[in-house]
Short mmCIF file of C-alpha atoms in Angstrom, two decimals:
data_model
loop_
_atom_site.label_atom_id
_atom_site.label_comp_id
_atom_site.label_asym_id
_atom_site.label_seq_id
_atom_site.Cartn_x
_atom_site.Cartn_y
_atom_site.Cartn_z
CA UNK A 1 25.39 -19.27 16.03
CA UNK A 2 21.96 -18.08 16.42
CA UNK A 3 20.09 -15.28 17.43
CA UNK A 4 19.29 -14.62 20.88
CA UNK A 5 15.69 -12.91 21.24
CA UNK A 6 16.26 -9.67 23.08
CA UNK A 7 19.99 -9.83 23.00
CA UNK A 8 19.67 -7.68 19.69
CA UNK A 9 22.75 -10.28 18.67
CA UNK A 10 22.13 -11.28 15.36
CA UNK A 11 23.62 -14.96 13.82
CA UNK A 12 23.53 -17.49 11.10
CA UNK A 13 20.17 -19.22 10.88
CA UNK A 14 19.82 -22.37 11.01
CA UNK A 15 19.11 -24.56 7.90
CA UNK A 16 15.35 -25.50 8.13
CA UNK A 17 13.01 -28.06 5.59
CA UNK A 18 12.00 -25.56 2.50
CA UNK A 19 8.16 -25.22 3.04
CA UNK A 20 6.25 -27.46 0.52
CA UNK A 21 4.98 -25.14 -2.55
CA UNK A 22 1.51 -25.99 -2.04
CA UNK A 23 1.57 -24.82 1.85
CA UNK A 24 3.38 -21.40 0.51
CA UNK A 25 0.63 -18.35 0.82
CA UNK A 26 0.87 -16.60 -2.10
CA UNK A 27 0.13 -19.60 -3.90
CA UNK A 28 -2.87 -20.77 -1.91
CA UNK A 29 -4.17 -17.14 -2.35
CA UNK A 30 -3.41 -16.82 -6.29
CA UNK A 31 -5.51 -20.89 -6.44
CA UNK A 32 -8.16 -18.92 -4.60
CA UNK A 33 -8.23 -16.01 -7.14
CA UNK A 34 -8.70 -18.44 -9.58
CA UNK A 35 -11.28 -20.35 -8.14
CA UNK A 36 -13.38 -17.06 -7.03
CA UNK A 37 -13.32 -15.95 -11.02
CA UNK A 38 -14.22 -19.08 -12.20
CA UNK A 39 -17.26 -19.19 -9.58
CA UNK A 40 -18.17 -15.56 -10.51
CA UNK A 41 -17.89 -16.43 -14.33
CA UNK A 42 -19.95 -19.70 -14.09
CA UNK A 43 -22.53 -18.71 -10.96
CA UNK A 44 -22.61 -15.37 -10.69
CA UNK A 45 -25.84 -15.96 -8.17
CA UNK A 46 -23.83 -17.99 -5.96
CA UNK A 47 -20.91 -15.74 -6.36
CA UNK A 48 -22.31 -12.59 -4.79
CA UNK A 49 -23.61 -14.45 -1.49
CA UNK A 50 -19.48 -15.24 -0.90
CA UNK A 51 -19.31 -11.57 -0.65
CA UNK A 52 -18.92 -11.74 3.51
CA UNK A 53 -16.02 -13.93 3.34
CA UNK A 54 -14.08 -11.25 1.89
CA UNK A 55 -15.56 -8.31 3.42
CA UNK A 56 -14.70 -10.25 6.99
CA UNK A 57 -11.53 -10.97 6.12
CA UNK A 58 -10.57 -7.20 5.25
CA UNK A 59 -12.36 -5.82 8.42
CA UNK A 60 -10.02 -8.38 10.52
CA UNK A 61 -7.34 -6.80 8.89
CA UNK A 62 -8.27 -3.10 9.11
CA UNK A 63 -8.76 -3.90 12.82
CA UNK A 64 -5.28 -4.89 13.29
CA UNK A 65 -3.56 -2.17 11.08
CA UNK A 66 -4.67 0.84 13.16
CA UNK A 67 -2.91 -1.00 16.37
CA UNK A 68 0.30 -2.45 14.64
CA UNK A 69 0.63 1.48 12.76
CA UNK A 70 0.53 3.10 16.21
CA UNK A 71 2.72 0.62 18.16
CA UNK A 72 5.26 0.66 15.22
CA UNK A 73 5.92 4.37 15.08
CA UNK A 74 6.28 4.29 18.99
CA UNK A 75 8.77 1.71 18.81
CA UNK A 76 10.63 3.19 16.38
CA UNK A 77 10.53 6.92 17.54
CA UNK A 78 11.39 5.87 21.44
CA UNK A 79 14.32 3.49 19.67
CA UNK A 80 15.71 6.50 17.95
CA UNK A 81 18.73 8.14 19.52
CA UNK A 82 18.23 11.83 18.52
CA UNK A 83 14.97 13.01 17.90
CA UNK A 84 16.33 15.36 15.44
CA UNK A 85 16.58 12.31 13.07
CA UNK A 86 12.87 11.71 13.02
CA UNK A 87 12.27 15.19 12.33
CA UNK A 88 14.69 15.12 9.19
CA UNK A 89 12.94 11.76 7.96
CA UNK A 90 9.68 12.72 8.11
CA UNK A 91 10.60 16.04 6.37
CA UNK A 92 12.38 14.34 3.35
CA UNK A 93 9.42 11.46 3.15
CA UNK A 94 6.89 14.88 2.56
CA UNK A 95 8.89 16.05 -0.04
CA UNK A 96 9.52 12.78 -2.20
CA UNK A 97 5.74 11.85 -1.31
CA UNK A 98 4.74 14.96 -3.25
CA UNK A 99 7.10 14.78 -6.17
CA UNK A 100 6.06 11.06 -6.72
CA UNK A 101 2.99 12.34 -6.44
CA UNK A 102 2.73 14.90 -9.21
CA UNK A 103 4.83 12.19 -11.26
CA UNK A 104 2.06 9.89 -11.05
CA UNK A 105 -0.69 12.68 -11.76
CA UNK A 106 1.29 13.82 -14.94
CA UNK A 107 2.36 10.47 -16.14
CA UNK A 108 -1.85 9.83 -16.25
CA UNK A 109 -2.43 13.37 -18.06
CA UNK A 110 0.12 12.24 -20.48
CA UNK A 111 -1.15 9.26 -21.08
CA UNK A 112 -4.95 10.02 -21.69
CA UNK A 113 -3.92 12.92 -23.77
CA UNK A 114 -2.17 10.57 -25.87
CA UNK A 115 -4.57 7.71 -26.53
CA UNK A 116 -8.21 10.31 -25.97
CA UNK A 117 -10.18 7.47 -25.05
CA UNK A 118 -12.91 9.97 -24.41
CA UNK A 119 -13.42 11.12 -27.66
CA UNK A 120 -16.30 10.36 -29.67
CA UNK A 121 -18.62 9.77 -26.47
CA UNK A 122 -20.26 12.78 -26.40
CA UNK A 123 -22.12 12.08 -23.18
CA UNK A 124 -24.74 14.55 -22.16
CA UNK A 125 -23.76 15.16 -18.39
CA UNK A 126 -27.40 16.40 -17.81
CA UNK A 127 -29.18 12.80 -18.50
CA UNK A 128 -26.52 11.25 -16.16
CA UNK A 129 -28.33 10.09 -13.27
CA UNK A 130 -26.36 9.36 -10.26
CA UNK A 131 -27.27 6.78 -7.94
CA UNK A 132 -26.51 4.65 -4.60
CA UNK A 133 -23.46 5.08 -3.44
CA UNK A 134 -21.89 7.34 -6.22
CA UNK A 135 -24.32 10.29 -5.12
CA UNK A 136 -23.13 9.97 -1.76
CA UNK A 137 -19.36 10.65 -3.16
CA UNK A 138 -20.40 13.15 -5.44
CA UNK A 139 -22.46 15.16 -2.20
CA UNK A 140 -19.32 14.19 0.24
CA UNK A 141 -16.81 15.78 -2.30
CA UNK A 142 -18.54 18.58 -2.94
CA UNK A 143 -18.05 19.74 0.55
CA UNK A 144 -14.71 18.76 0.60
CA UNK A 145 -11.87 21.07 1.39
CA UNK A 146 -8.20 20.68 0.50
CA UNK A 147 -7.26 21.78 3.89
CA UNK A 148 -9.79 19.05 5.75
CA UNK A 149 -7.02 16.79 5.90
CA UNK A 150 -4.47 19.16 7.73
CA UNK A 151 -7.44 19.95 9.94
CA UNK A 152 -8.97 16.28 10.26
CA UNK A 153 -5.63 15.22 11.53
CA UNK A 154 -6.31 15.83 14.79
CA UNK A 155 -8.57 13.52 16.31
CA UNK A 156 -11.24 14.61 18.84
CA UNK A 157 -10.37 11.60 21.29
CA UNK A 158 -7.68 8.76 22.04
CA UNK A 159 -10.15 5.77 21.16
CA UNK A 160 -12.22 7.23 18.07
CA UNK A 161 -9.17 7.38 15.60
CA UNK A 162 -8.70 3.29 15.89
CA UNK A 163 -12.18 2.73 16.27
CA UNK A 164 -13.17 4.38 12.15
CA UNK A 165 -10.34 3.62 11.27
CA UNK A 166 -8.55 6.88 10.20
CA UNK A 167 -5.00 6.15 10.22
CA UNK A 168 -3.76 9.85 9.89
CA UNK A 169 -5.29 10.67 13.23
CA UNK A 170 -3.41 7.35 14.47
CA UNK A 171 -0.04 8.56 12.91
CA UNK A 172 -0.53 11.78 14.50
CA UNK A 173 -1.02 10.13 17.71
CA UNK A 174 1.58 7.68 17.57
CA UNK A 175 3.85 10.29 16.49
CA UNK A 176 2.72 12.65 19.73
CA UNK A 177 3.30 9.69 22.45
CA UNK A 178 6.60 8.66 20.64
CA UNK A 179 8.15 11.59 20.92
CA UNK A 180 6.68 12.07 24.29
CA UNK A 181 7.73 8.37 25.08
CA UNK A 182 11.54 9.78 24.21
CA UNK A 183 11.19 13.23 26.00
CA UNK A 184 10.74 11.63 29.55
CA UNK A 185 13.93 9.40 29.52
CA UNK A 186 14.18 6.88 31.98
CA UNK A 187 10.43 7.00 33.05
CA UNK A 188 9.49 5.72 29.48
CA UNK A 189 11.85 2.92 29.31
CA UNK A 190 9.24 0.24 30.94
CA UNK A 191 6.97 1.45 28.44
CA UNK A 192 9.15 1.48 25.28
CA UNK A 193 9.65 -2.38 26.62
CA UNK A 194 5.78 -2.92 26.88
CA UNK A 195 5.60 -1.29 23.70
CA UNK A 196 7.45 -4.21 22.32
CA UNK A 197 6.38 -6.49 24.04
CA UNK A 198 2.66 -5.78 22.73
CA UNK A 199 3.52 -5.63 18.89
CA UNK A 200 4.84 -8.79 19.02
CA UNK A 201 1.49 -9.98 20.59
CA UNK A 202 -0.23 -7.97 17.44
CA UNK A 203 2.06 -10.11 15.22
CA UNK A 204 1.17 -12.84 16.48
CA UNK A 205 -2.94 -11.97 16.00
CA UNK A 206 -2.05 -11.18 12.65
CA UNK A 207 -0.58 -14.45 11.79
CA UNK A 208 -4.03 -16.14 13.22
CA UNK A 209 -5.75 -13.90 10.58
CA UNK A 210 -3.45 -14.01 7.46
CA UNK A 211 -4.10 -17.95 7.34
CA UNK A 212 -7.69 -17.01 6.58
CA UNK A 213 -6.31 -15.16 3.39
CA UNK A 214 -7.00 -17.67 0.79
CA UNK A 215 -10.53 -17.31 2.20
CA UNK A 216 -10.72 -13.66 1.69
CA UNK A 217 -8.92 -13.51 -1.78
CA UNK A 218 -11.84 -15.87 -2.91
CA UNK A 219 -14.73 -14.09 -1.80
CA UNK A 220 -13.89 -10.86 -2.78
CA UNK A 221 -12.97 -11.84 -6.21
CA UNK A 222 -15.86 -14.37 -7.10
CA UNK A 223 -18.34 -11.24 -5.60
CA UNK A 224 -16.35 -8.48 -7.86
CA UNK A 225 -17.01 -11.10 -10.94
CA UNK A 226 -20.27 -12.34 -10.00
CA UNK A 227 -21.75 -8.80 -9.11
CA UNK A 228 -20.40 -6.93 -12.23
CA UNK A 229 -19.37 -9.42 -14.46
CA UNK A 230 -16.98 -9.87 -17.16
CA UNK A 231 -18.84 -8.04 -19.61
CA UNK A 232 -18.11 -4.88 -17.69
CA UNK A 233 -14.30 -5.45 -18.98
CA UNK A 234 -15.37 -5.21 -22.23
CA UNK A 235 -17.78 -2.40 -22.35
CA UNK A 236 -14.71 0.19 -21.39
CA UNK A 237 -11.89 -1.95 -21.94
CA UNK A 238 -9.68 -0.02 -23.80
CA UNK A 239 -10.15 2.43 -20.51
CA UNK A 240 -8.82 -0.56 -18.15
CA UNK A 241 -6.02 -1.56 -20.65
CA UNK A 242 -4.87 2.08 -20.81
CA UNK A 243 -4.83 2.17 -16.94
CA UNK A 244 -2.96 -0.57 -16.29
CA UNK A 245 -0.58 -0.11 -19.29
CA UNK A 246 0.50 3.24 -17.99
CA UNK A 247 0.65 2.10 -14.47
CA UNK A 248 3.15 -0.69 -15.09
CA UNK A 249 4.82 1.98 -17.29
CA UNK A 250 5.41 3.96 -14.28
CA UNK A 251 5.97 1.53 -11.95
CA UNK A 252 8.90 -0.46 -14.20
CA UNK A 253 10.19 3.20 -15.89
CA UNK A 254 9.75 5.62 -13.16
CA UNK A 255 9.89 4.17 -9.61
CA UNK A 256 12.30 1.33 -11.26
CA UNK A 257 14.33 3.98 -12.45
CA UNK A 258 15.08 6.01 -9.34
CA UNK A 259 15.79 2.47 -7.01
CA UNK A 260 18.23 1.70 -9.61
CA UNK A 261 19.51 5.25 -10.16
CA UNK A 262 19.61 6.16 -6.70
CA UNK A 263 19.17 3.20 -4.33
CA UNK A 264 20.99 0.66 -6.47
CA UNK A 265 18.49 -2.21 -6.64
CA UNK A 266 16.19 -3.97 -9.38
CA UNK A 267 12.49 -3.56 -9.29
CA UNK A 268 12.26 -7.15 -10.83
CA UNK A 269 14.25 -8.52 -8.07
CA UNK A 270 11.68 -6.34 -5.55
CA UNK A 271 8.72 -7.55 -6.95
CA UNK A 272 9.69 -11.14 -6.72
CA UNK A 273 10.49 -10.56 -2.79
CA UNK A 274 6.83 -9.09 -2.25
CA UNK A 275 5.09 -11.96 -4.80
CA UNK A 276 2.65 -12.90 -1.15
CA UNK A 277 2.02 -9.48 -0.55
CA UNK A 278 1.12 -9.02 -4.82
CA UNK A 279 -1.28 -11.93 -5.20
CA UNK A 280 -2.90 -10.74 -1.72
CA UNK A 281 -3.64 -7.24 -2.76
CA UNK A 282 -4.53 -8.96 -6.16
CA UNK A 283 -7.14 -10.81 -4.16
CA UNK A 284 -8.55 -8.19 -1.92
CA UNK A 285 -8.28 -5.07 -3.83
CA UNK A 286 -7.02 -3.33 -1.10
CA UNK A 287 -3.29 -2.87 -0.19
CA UNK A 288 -4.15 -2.43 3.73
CA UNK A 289 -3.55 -6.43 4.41
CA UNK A 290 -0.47 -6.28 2.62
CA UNK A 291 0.99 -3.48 4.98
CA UNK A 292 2.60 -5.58 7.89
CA UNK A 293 4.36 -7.53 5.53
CA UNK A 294 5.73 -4.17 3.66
CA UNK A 295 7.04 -3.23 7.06
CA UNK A 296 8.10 -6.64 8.07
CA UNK A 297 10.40 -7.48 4.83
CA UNK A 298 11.62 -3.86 4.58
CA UNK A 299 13.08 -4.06 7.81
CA UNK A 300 14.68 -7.80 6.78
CA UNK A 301 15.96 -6.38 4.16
CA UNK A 302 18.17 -3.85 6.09
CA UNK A 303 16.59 -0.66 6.11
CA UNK A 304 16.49 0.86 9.68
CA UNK A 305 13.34 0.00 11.69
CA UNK A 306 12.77 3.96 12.71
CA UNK A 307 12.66 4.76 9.14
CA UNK A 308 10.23 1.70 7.87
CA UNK A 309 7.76 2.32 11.15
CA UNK A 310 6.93 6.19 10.35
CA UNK A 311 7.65 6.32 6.56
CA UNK A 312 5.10 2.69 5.55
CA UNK A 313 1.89 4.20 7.54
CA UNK A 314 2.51 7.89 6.98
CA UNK A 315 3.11 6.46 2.65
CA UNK A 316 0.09 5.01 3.04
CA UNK A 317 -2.24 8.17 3.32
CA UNK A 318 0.02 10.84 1.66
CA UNK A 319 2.20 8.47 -1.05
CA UNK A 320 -0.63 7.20 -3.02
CA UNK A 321 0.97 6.75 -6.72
CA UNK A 322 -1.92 4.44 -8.40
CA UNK A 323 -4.47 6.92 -7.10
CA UNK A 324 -2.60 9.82 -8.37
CA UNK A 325 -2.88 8.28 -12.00
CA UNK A 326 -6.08 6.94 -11.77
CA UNK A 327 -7.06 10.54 -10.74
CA UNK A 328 -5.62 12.84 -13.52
CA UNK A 329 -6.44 9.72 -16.17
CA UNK A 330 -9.93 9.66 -14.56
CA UNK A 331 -10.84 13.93 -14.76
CA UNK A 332 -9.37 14.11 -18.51
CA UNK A 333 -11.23 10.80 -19.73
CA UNK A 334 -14.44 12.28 -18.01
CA UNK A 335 -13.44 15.92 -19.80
CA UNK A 336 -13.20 14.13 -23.04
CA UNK A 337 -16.37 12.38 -22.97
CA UNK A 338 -18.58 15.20 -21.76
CA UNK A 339 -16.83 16.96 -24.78
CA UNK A 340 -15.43 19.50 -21.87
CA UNK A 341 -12.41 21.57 -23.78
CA UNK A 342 -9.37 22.18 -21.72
CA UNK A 343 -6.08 23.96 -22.53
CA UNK A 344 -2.74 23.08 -21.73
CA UNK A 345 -3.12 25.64 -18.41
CA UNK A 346 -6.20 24.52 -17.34
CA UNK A 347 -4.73 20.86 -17.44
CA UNK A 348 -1.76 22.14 -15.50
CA UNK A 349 -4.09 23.95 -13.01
CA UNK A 350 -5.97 20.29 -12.63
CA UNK A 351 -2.66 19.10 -11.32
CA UNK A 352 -2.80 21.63 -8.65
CA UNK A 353 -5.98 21.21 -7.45
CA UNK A 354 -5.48 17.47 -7.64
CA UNK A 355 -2.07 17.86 -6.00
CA UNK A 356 -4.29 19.18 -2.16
CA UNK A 357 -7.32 17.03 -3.09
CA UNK A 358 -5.84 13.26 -3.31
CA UNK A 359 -4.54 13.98 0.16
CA UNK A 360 -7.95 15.47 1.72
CA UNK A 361 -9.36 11.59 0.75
CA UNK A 362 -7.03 9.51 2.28
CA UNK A 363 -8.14 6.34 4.10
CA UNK A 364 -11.80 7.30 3.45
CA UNK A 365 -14.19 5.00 2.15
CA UNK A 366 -15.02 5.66 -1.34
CA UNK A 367 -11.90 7.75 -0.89
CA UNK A 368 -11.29 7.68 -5.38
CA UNK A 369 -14.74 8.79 -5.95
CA UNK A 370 -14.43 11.42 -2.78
CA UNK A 371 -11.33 13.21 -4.78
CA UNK A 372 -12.21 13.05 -8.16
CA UNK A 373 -15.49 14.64 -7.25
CA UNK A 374 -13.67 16.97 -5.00
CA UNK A 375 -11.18 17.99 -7.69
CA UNK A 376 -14.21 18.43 -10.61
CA UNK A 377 -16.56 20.38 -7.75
CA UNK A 378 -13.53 23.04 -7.46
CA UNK A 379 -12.07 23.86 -11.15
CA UNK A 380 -16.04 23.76 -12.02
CA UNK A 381 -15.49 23.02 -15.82
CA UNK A 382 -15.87 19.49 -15.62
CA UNK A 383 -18.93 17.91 -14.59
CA UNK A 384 -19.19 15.94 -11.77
CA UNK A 385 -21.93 13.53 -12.66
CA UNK A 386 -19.25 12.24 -14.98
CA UNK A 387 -18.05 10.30 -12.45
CA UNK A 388 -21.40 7.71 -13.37
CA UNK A 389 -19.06 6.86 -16.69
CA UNK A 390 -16.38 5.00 -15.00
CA UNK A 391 -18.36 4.07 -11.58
CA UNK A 392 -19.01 0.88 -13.17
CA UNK A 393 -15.34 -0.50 -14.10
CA UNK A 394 -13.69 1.38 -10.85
CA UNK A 395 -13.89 -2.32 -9.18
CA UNK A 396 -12.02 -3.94 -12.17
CA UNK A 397 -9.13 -0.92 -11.66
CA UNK A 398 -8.90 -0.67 -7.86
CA UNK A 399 -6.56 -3.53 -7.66
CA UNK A 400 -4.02 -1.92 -9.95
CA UNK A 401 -4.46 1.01 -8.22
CA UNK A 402 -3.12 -0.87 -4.70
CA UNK A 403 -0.49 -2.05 -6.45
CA UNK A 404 1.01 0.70 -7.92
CA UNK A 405 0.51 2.13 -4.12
CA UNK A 406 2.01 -0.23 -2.43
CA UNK A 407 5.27 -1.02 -4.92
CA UNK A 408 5.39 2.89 -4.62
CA UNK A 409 5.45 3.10 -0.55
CA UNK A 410 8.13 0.26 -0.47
CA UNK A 411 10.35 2.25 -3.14
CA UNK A 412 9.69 5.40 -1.42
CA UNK A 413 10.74 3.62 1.75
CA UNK A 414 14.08 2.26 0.27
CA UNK A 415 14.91 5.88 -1.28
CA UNK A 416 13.92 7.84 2.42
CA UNK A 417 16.37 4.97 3.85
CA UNK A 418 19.24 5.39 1.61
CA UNK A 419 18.86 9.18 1.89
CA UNK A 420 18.78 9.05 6.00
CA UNK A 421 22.04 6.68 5.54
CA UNK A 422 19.54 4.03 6.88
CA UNK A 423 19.94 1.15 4.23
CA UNK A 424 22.78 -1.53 4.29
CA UNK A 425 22.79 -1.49 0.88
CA UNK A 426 24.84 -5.20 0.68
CA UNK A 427 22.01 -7.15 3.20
CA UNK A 428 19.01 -5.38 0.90
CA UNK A 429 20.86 -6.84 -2.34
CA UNK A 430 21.72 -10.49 -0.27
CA UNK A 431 17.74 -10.00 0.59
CA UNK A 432 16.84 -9.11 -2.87
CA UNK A 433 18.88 -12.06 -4.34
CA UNK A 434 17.66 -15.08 -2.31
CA UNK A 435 21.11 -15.24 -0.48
CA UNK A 436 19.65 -14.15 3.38
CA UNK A 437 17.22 -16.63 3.91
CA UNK A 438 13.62 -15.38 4.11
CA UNK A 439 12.03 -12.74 7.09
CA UNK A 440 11.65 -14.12 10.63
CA UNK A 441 8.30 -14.64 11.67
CA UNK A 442 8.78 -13.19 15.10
CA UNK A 443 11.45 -11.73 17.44
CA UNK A 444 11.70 -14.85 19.00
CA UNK A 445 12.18 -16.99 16.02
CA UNK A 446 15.88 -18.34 15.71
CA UNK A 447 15.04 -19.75 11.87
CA UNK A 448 14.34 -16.69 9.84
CA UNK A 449 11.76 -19.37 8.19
CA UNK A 450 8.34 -19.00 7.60
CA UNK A 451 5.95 -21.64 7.88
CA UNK A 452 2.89 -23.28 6.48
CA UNK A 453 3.05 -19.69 4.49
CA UNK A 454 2.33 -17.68 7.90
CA UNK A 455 3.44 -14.14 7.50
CA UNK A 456 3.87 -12.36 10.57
CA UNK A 457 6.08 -9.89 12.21
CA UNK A 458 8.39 -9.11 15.26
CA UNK A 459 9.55 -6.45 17.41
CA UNK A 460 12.97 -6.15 17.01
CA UNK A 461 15.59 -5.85 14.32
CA UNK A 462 16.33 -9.51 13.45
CA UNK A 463 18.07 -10.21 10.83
CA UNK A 464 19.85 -13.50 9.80
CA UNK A 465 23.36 -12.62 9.28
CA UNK A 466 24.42 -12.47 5.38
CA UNK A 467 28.19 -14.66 5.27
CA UNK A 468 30.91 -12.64 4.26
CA UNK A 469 32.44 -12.90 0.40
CA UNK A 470 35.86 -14.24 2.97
CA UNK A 471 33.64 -16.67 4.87
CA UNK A 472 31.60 -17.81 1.73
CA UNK A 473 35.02 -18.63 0.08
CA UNK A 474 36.36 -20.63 3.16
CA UNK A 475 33.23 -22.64 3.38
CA UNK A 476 33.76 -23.50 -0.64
CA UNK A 477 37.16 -24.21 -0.40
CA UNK A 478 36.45 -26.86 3.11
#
């Protein structure tokens, strides 16, 4: 039996070919990586003209995500039965956003108070000269506010939010016509249809564009190599290694530790389920083209669609765990090195401040930079020309910092899910386990099988059906 699209029906898929390992994406992509660090090692020259290919490929994908956000959250506010349910999920997504996110900032402060990488610098912040775009950040965070992003939420028209790209002003307005959507009854029924109808469309653009993601993994890591080199590793490379090393700390200990305290899952088994979406934010440095396919295998995996469409975007600007380390490791290293004395209070205070600041940044260009100088310009002890120390490496720690971002959002997802009673708990661990079959392309795919590595997305809830233990043993024992 197979799924009928539209009939919401869900069956057994059908068995189809295993896709050939060399057509898979995530390995084209990770061959690609490979290929662009080798280029960037060997000809750097060459290597920084391949910057467009990347840079392309990530504005084709920021052009789809504002779309797919806003047509997801309307889909799965107007598929809601009580509204009161949204309300209550959003509510509890806040609060675990902000607790993950002062987990993050103090499992950084820990860290570089441990290891005081910073010592023995003694950099003189006056003879820092800032330049190109780091004095822009410095000026823009200067004048920011912590309240900015409560404020900037509101957008001042329909179009503008989609066109720069701010996807808090789309959440808010996806959030607005969903409810609205709901409110009417009846009247918004042909447009909750439409609705779908649309994303799938937007899937289906996004499929077109994620074959060019070899392409874009390439160019943006030979350019990254080829622009700043290798010998940038080195020069602060204890720095990097500290980074990372307490990133994958937190991101095994911490968020591994409350999806197998709480949600009952592995991280290791969740990290081998997202392996396309890892290699591509490897690649790009960004975790934005890796968002459709959050949503996509979240919802496969049996957590309510309602619950994936508001909790992925609205992670995405407030749940930002790599940041939040990156941040607090950042301002203490920066301390440290400008020989900048701070107690145990003042520390603590830093966490406050950076608590308001990492959100008034979010999905703003330079938005690292933006905070950090934002969270320096208000305490005042620190100097915010300090910034120059690290501008040089922040390419070589970005992609950690998407990572830890995006594993965070998808736990943070799982946890909101569970919470709302939203998670069938035996499909995630089928999912999780290799026994469901992989995500369906499309609403209107019967297979639940990718191919030639295309990830793309679908409308409604379809979901292969996982055999019962009964029906598993009466197939054995035929």
């Amino acid at each position: 039996m197979t799924h009928t699209p539209g009939s919401g029906r869900v069956g057994q898929a059908a068995p189809v070919a295993a896709t050939p390992w060399y057509r898979q994406l995530y390995v084209q992509v990770l061959v690609a990586i490979v290929i662009g660090i080798v280029l960037g090692w060997r000809w750097p020259d060459l290597a920084t003209d391949m910057e467009p290919v990347g840079t392309t490929f990530i504005t084709a994908m920021k052009m789809l995500i504002g779309p797919i956000v806003f047509l997801t959250i309307i889909g799965g506010i107007a598929g809601v039965a009580d509204l009161k349910k949204v309300g209550r999920t959003g509510v509890k997504a806040l609060a675990y956003f902000q607790v993950g996110t002062l987990v993050a900032l103090l499992t950084g402060l820990v860290a570089v108070n441990i290891f005081r990488l910073g010592d023995g610098v003694h950099a003189d912040p006056s003879t820092l000269k800032t330049s190109g775009d780091v004095g822009q950040y410095i000026s823009r965070g200067e004048h920011q506010h912590w309240w900015e992003f409560l404020t900037g939420i509101v957008p001042d028209s329909f179009f503008g939010p989609f066109v720069e790209g701010n996807i808090l002003q789309v959440i808010f307005l996806a959030v607005v016509f969903g409810i609205a959507i709901k409110m009417v009854g009846k009247t918004g029924e042909p447009i909750t249809a439409a609705v779908g109808r649309l994303t799938e469309v937007v899937f289906k653009v996004l499929s077109f564009v994620m074959k060019a993601a070899p392409l874009g993994a390439f160019g943006a890591m030979s350019y990254a190599i080829g622009k700043f080199g290798l010998s940038t590793l080195t020069s602060l490379g204890s720095l990097i290694v500290l980074f990372y090393l307490t990133s994958a700390l937190f991101v095994v200990v911490v968020l591994g530790g409350v999806l197998a305290v709480y949600v009952r899952l592995n991280i290791f088994q969740l990290f081998r389920y997202f392996k396309e979406e890892f290699w591509l934010i490897l690649g790009t440095s960004t975790a934005e083209p890796a968002l459709p396919g959050l949503m996509r295998k979240l919802q496969f995996m049996g957590a309510e669609r309602s619950t994936v469409g508001l909790v992925v975007p609205t992670g995405y600007s407030f749940n930002l765990d790599g940041a939040a380390i990156y941040l607090s490791l950042a301002t203490l290293y920066i301390a440290q090195a400008t020989d900048t004395s701070l107690s145990l209070g003042q520390q603590l205070g830093l966490l406050a401040v950076m608590l308001l600041t990492s959100k008034g940044a979010a999905g703003v260009a330079g938005g690292g930079f933006i905070a950090l100088t934002a969270t320096l310009s208000t305490v005042g002890s620190v100097p915010a020309a300090g910034i120059m120390l690290i501008f040089g490496i922040d390419k070589f720690m970005s992609e950690c910092r998407a990572l830890v971002n995006f594993f965070g959002n998808a736990v943070a997802t799982l946890f909101v899910a569970k919470w709302e009673n939203g998670l069938d708990l035996e499909r995630a661990r089928a999912v999780l386990a290799g026994k469901a079959g992989e995500p369906p392309l499309t609403a209107g795919d019967e297979t639940g099988h990718g191919t030639d590595g295309e990830i793309e997305g679908g409308t409604e809830d379809v979901r292969p059906a996982v055999p019962s233990p009964a029906a598993r043993s009466a197939e054995v024992a035929s």
